[in-house]
Coordinates of C-alpha atoms in Angstrom, one line a residue:
X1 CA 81.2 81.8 63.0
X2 CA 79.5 81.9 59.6
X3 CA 82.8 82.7 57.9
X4 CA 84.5 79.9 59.5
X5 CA 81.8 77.7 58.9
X6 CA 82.2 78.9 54.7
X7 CA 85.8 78.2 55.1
X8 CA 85.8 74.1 56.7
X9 CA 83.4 73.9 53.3
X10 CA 85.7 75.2 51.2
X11 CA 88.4 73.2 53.1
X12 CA 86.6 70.1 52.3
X13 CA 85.8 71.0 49.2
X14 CA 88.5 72.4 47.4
X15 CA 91.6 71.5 49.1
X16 CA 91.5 68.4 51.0
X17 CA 88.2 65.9 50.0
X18 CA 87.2 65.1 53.6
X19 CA 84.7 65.8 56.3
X20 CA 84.3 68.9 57.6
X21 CA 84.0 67.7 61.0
X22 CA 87.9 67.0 60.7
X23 CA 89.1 70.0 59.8
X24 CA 91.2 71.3 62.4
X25 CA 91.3 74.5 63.6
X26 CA 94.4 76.7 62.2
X27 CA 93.4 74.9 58.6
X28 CA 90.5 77.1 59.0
X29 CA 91.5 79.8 60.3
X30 CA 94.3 80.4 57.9
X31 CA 92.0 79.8 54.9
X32 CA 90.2 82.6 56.5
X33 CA 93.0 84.3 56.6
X34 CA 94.0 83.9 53.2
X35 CA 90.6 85.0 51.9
X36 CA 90.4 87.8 54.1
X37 CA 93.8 89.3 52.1
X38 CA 95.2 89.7 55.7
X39 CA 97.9 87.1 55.4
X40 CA 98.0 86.2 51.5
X41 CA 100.5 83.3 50.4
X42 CA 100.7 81.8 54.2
X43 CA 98.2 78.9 53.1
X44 CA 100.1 77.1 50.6
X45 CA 99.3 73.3 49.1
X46 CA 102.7 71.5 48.5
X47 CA 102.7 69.7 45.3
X48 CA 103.3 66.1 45.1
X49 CA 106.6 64.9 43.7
X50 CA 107.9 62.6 40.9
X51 CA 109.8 60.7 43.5
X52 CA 107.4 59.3 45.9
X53 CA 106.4 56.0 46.4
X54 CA 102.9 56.3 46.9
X55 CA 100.8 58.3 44.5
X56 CA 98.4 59.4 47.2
X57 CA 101.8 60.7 49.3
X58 CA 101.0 64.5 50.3
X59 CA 103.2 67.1 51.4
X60 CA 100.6 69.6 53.2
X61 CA 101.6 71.0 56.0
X62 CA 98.3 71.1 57.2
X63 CA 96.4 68.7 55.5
X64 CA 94.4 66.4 57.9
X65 CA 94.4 63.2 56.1
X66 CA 99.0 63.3 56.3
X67 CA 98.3 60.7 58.7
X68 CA 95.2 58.7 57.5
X69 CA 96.1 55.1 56.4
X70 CA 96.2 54.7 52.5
X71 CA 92.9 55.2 51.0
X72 CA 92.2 52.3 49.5
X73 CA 91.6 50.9 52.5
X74 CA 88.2 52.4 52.7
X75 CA 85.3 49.5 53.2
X76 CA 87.7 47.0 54.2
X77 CA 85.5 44.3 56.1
X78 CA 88.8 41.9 57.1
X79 CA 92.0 43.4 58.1
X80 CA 94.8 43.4 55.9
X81 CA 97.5 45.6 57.5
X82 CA 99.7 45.4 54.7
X83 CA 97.1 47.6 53.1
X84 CA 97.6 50.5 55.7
X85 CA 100.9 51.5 54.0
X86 CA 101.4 54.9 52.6
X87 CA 104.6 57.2 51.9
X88 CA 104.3 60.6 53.4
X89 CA 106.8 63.7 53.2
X90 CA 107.9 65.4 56.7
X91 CA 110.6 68.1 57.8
X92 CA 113.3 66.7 59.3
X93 CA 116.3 67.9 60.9
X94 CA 120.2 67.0 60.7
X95 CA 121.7 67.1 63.9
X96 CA 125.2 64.9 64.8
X97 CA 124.5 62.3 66.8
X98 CA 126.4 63.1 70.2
X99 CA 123.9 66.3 70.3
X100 CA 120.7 64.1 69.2
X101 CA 119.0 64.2 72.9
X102 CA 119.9 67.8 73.8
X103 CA 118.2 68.8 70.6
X104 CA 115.6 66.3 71.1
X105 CA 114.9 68.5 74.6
X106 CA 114.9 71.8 72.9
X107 CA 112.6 71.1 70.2
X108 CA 110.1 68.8 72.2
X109 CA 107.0 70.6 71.1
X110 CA 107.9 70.0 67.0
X111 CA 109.1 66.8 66.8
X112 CA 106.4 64.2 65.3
X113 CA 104.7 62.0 67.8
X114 CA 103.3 59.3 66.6
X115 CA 102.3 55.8 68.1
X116 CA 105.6 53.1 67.0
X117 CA 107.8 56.2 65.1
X118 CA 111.1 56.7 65.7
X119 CA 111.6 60.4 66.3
X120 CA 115.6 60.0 65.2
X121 CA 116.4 57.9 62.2
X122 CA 120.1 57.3 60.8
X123 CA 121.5 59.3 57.9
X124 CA 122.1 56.6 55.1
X125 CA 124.8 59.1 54.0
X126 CA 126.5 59.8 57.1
X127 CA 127.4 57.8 60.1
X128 CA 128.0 60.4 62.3
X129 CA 124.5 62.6 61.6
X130 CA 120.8 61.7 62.6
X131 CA 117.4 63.3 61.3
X132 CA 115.3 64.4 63.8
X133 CA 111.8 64.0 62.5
X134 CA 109.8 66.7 62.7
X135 CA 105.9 67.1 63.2
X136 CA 104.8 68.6 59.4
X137 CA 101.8 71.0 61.5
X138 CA 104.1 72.5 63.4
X139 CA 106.8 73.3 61.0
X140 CA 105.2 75.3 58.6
X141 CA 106.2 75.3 55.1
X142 CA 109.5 73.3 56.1
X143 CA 110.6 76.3 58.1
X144 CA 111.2 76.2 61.9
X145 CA 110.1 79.4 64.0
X146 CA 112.1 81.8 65.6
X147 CA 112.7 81.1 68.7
X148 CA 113.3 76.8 67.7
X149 CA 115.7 78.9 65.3
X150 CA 117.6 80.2 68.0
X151 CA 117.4 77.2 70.2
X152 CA 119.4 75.8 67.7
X153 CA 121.8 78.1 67.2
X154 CA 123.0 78.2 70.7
X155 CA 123.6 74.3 69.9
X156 CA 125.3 75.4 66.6
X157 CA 123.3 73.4 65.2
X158 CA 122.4 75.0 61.3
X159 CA 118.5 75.7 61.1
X160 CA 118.2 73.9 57.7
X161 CA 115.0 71.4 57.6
X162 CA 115.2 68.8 55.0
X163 CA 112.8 66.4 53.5
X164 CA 112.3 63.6 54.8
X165 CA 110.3 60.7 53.0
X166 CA 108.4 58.4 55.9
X167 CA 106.6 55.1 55.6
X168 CA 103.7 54.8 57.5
X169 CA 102.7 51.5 58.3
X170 CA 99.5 50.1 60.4
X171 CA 101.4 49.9 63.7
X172 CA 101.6 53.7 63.3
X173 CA 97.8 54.7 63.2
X174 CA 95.9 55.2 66.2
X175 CA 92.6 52.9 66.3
X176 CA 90.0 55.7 65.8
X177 CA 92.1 57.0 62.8
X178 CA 92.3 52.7 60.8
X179 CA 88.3 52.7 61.4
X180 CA 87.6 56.0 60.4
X181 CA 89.4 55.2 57.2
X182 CA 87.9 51.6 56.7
X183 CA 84.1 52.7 57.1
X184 CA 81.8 54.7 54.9
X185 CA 82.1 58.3 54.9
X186 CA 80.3 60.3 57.3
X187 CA 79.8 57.3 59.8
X188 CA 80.2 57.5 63.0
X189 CA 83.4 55.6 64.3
X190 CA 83.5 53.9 67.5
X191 CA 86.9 53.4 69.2
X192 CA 85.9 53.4 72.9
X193 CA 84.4 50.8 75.4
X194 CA 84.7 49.6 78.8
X195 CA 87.7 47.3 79.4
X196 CA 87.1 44.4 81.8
X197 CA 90.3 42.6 82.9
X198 CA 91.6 41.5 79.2
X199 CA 87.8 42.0 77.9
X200 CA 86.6 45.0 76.0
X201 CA 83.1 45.3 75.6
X202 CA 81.8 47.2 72.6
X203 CA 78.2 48.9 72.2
X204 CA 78.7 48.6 68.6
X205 CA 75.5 50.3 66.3
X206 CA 74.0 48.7 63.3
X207 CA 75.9 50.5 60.8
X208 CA 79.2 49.2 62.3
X209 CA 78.0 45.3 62.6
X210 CA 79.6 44.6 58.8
X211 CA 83.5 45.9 60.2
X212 CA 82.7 44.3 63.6
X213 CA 85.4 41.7 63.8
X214 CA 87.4 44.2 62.2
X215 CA 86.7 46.8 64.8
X216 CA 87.7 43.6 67.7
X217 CA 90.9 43.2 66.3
X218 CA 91.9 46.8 65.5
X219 CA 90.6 47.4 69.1
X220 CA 92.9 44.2 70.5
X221 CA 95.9 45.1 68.4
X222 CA 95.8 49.0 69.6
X223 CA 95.2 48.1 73.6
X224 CA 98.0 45.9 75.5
X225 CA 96.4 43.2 77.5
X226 CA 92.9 43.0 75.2
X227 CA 93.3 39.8 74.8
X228 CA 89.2 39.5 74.0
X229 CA 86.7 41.7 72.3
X230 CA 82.9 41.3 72.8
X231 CA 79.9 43.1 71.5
X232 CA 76.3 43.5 73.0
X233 CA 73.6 41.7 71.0
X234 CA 70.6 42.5 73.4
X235 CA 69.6 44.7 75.9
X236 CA 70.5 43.6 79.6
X237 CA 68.1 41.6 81.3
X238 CA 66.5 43.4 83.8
X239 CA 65.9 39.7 85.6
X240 CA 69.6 38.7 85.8
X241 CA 70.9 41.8 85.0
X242 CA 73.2 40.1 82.0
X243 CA 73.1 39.8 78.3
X244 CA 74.1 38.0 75.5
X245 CA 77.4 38.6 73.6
X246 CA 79.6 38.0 71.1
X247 CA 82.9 37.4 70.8
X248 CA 84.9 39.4 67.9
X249 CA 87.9 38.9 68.1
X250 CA 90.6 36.8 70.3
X251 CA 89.9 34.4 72.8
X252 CA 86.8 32.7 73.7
X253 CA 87.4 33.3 77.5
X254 CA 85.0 35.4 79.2
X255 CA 86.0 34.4 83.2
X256 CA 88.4 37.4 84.2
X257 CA 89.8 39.4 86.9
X258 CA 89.1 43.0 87.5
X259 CA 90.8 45.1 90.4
X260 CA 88.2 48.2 91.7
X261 CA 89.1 50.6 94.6
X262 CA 92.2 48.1 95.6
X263 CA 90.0 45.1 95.4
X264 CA 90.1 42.0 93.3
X265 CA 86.8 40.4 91.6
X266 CA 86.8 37.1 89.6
X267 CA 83.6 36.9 87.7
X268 CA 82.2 35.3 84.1
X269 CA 81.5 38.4 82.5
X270 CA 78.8 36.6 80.2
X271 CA 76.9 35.2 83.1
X272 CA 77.1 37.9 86.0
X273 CA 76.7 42.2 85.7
X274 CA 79.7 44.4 86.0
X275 CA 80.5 47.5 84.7
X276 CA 83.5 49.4 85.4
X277 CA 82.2 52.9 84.8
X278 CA 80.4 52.5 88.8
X279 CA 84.1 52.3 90.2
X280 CA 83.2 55.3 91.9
X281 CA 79.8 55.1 93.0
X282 CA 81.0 52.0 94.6
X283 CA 83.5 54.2 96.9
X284 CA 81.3 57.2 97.1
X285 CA 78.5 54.8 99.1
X286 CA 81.2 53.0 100.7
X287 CA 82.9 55.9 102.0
X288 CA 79.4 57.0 103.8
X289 CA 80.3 53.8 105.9
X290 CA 81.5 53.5 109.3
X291 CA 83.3 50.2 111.2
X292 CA 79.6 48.7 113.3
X293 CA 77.7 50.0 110.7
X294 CA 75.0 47.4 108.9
X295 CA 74.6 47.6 105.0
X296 CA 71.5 45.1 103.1
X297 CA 72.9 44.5 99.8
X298 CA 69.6 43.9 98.1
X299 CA 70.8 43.3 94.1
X300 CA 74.5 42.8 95.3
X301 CA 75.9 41.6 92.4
X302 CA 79.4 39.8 92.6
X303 CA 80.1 42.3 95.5
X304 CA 81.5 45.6 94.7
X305 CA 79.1 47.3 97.5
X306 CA 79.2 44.4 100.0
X307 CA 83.0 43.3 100.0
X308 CA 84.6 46.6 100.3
X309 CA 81.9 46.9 103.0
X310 CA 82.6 44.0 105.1
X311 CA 87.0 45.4 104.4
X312 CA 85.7 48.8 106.3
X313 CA 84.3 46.2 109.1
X314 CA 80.4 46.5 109.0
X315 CA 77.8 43.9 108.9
X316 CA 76.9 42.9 105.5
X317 CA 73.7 40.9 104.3
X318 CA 74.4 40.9 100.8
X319 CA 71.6 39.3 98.4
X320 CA 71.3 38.3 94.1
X321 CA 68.7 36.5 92.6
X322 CA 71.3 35.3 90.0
X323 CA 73.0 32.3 91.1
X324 CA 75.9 32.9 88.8
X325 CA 75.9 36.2 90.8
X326 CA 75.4 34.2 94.1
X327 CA 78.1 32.3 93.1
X328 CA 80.9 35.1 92.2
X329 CA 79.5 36.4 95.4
X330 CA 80.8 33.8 97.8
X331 CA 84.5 32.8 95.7
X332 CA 84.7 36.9 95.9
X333 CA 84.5 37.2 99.6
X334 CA 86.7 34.3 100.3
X335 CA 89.1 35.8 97.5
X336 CA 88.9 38.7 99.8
X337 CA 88.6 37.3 103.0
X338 CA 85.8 38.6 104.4
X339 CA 83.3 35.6 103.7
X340 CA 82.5 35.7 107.6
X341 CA 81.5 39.0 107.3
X342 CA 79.3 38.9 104.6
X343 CA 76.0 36.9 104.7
X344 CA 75.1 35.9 101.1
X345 CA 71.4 34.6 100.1
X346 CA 70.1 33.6 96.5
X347 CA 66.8 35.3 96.8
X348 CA 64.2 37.6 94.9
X349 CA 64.5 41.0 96.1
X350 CA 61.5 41.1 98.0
X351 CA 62.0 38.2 99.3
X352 CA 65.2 39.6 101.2
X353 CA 63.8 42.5 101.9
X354 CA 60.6 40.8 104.1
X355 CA 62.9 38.1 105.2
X356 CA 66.7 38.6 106.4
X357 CA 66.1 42.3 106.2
X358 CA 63.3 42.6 108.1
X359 CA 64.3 40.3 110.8
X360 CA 67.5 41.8 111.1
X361 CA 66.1 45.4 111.7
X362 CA 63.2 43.9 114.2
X363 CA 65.4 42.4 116.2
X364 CA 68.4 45.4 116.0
X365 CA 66.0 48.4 116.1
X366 CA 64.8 47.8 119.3
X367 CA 68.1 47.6 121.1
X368 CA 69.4 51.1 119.8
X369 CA 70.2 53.7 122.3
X370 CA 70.3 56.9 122.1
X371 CA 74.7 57.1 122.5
X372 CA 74.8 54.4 120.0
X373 CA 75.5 54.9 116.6
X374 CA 75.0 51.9 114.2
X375 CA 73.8 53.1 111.2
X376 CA 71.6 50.8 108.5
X377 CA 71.8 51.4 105.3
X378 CA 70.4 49.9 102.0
X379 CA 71.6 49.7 98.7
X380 CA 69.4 49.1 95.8
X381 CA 71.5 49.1 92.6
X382 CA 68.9 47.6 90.1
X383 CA 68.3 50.9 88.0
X384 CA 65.9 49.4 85.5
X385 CA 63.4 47.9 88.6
X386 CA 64.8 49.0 92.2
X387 CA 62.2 51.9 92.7
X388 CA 59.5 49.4 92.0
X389 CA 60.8 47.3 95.5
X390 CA 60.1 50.5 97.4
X391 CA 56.6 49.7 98.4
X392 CA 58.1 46.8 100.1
X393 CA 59.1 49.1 103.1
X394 CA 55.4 50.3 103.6
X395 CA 54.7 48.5 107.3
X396 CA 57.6 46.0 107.3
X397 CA 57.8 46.3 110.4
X398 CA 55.6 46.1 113.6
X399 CA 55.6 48.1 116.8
X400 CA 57.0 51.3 118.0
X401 CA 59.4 53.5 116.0
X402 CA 62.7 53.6 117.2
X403 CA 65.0 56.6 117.2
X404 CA 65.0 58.8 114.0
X405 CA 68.4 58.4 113.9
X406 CA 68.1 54.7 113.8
X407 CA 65.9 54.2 110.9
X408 CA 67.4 52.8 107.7
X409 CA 69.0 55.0 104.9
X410 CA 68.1 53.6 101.4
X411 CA 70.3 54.3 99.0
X412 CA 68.1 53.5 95.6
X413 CA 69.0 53.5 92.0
X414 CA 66.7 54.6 89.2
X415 CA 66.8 55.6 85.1
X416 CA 65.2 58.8 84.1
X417 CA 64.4 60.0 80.8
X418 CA 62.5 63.2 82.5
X419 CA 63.7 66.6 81.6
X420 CA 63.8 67.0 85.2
X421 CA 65.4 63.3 86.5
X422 CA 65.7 64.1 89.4
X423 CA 62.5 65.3 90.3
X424 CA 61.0 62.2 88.6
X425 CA 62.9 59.6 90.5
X426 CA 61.8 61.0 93.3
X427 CA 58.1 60.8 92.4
X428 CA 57.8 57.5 91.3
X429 CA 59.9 56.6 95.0
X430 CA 56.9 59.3 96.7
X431 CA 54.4 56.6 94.9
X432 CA 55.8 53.3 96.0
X433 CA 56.3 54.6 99.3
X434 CA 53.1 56.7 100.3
X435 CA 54.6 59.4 101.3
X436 CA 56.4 62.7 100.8
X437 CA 60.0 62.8 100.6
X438 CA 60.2 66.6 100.1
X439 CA 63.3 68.2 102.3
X440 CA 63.8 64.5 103.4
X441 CA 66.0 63.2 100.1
X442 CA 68.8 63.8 98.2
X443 CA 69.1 62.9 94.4
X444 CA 73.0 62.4 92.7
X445 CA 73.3 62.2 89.2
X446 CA 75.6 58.6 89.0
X447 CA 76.2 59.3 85.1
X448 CA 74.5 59.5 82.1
X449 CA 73.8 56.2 80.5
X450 CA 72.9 57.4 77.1
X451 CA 71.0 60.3 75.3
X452 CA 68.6 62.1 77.3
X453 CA 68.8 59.0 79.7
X454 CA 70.4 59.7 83.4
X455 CA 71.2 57.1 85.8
X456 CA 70.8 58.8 89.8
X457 CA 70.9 57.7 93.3
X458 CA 68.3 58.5 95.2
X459 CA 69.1 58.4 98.9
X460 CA 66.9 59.0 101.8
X461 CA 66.1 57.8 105.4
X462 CA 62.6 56.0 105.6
X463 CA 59.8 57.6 107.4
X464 CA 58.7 55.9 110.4
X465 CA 55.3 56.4 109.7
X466 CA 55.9 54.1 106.6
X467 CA 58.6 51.4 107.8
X468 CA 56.4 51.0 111.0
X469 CA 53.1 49.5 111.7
X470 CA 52.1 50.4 115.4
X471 CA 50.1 48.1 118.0
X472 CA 46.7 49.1 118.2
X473 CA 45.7 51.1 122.0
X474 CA 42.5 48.9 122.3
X475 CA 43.5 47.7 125.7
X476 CA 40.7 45.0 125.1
X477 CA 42.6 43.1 122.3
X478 CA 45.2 40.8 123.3
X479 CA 48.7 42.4 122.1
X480 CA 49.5 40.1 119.6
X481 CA 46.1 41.1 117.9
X482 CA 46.3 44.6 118.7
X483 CA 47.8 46.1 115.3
X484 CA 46.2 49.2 113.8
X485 CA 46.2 50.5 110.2
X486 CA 46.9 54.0 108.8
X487 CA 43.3 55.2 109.4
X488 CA 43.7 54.6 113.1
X489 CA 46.4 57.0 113.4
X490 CA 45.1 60.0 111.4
X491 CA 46.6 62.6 113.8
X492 CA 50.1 61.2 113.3
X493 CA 49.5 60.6 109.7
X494 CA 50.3 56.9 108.8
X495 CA 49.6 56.1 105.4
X496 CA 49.0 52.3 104.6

């Protein structure tokens, strides 16, 4: 390791000018090689040659930077692609052109790849030939290997590679390679980020905010169908669950369509939340779903919980305190026709839960029998706040407990920093609660949101001795009077 690690700094240092964090592997381990004395010569740097058209053209066969854009390039703050072009030198061979495909299909694994190349170019000195172009790492030295050799020679084709002089041009550079040219050395280089419909939404850091409309429309050029790039500017709002944004690059159209799990959503991605990174937490709750079965949407969203919910044929109360939300709610259950199925409210989350919720389960709970098996489960995707609406299940309801199997099955999503997350969701849902959820929960790790930062689900049925808040058996009190506390009820253990 150390000697490698000597050899990527001689690599950058001596041969090739560039970060050792892109200096591939055979590079280095033929450098180590070299210096080692145990394959001397093999590591050769090609000259450059009178004849190119670009003095930064280089002929290394494995030199990393072959296919970086043209260096001047480098802090380039508005996109000029015309500045992108550079001549390079790569093997290529001569094959005639009624055996092009067949040769094409035995050399498969050496010929260049590379995004808007032609692999076969014409001959300008013969009709009747075409150069296959060849990928420069694997043809060493201009030389093919023995067994593409013989591969060739059953073709009859002669194993002779010739140079080749290519123009690169900005259609032929993958995105992460144009913005790793254009900023500073040593930064990092963001090419990823979540694609909504014809949106993409970057995370951009502060560093990158100078090449930001840059970044958009490398980002939009390089992905069919981008048609708009945004960027974060603040944290989400844990109230709304949205945040601000701007727009980098394309159009200024931010309503759009997304398809998840075989569903269609409309929504205004600068007014409502979505992100397409849950796809499949959405199916895995879903999936846990049977037809009869009830589901309380609590922080629902435009409905990726409640509408496939309502398609498997349970009962859906669906609730967002957003009315944008509330809004992409309803047009998304009509677009999917289930809008009879799902009952949407605009309320607080508490609200729902000590209103439609709670008169839902008093008047369902009761009528359970044993054979029956309607199951109730709720979903509390508000990561940021949602273990903080827990304590609204302590005593929400009044009378006897119904079945175990009856009682509701929250489903409740949390952020953890905690070495341990899921350990520490658990206690903070233990506190809120009142109770011990030990051997009576199950944490799973959703996805990890960003450095030493975990988002889990946290499901688990609620204790009857919380949800419930018996009658008291003072046969003295009217009934409607008669309602005990905790205290009264040590033996069974109620906490208040």
């Amino acid at each position: 390791l150390w000697r490698l690690g000597y050899c990527a700094r001689l690599l950058k240092t001596n041969h090739f000018r560039t970060a050792a964090s892109n200096t591939s592997f055979p590079a280095v381990w033929m450098l180590l090689a070299q210096h080692s004395g145990r394959i001397p010569g093999l590591f050769v740097v090609v000259k450059k040659n009178t004849y190119f058209t670009m003095p930064e053209t280089v002929e290394d066969k494995t030199n990393p930077e072959l296919y970086l854009p043209h260096p001047g390039v480098r802090g380039m703050t508005v996109l000029n692609r015309e500045a992108f072009k550079r001549t390079v030198v790569v093997p290529a061979l001569k094959v005639k052109k009624e055996i092009v495909h067949t040769v094409l299909k035995s050399l498969k694994q050496s010929v260049l790849q590379r995004p808007g190349l032609k692999r076969v170019v014409e001959d300008p000195e013969d009709e009747d030939s075409r150069f296959v172009i060849l990928d420069p790492h694997k043809v060493p030295e201009f030389s093919l290997g023995e067994s593409e050799q013989q591969a060739l020679k059953q073709l009859s084709v002669p194993p002779e590679v010739s140079k080749y002089q290519l123009e690169l041009t900005y259609e032929n550079f993958k995105s992460e390679e144009i913005l790793r040219a254009v900023l500073p050395e040593g930064q990092d280089v963001t090419s990823g980020f979540s694609r909504v419909g014809h949106i993409a939404h970057l995370n951009l850091r502060d560093h990158q905010l100078p090449y930001r409309h840059l970044i958009g429309q490398v980002i939009m050029d390089k992905n069919p169908g981008i048609t708009c790039v945004v960027n974060k500017t603040n944290i989400i709002d844990s109230t709304y669950r949205n945040f601000e944004m701007e727009v980098l690059a394309g159009e200024n159209n931010l309503v759009t369509k997304v398809k998840e799990n075989n569903i269609s959503y409309e929504l205004d991605f600068s007014k409502v939340y979505w992100n397409p990174r849950l796809s499949t937490e959405h199916g895995r709750i879903v999936e846990l779903l049977k037809a009869g079965d009830v589901l309380f949407d609590v922080f629902a969203g435009v409905g990726p919980f409640a509408i496939p919910a309502a398609k498997r044929k349970c009962r859906v109360f669906a609730n967002d305190l957003n009315p944008d939300s509330y809004s992409w709610l309803l047009h998304n259950c009509r677009l999917n026709k289930v809008d009879t199925k799902v009952q949407a409210f605009n309320m607080d989350g508490r609200d729902f839960l000590r209103g439609p919720v709670r008169e839902e389960l008093s008047k369902e709970l009761p009528l359970l029998k044993e054979e029956q098996k309607t199951a109730f489960h709720v979903v509390m995707n508000l990561p940021a706040l949602a273990v903080e609406f827990l304590d609204v299940f302590r005593h929400l309801l009044v009378g006897e407990p119904c079945s175990p199997a009856g009682l509701p099955t929250v489903h409740c999503y949390g952020f953890s920093k905690h070495s341990d997350p899921a350990r520490d969701i658990q206690e903070r849902a233990e506190a809120a609660l009142g109770t011990s959820l030990a051997g009576r929960c199950s944490a799973f790790l959703v996805r990890n949101v960003a450095p030493n930062k975990e988002m889990l689900c946290l499901s688990f049925q609620i204790p009857a001795d919380v949800l419930y808040k018996r009658p008291c058996p003072d046969e003295a009190k009217p009934a409607s009077k008669r309602l005990c506390t905790s205290q009264d009820f040590s033996e069974e253990k109620v906490l208040s």
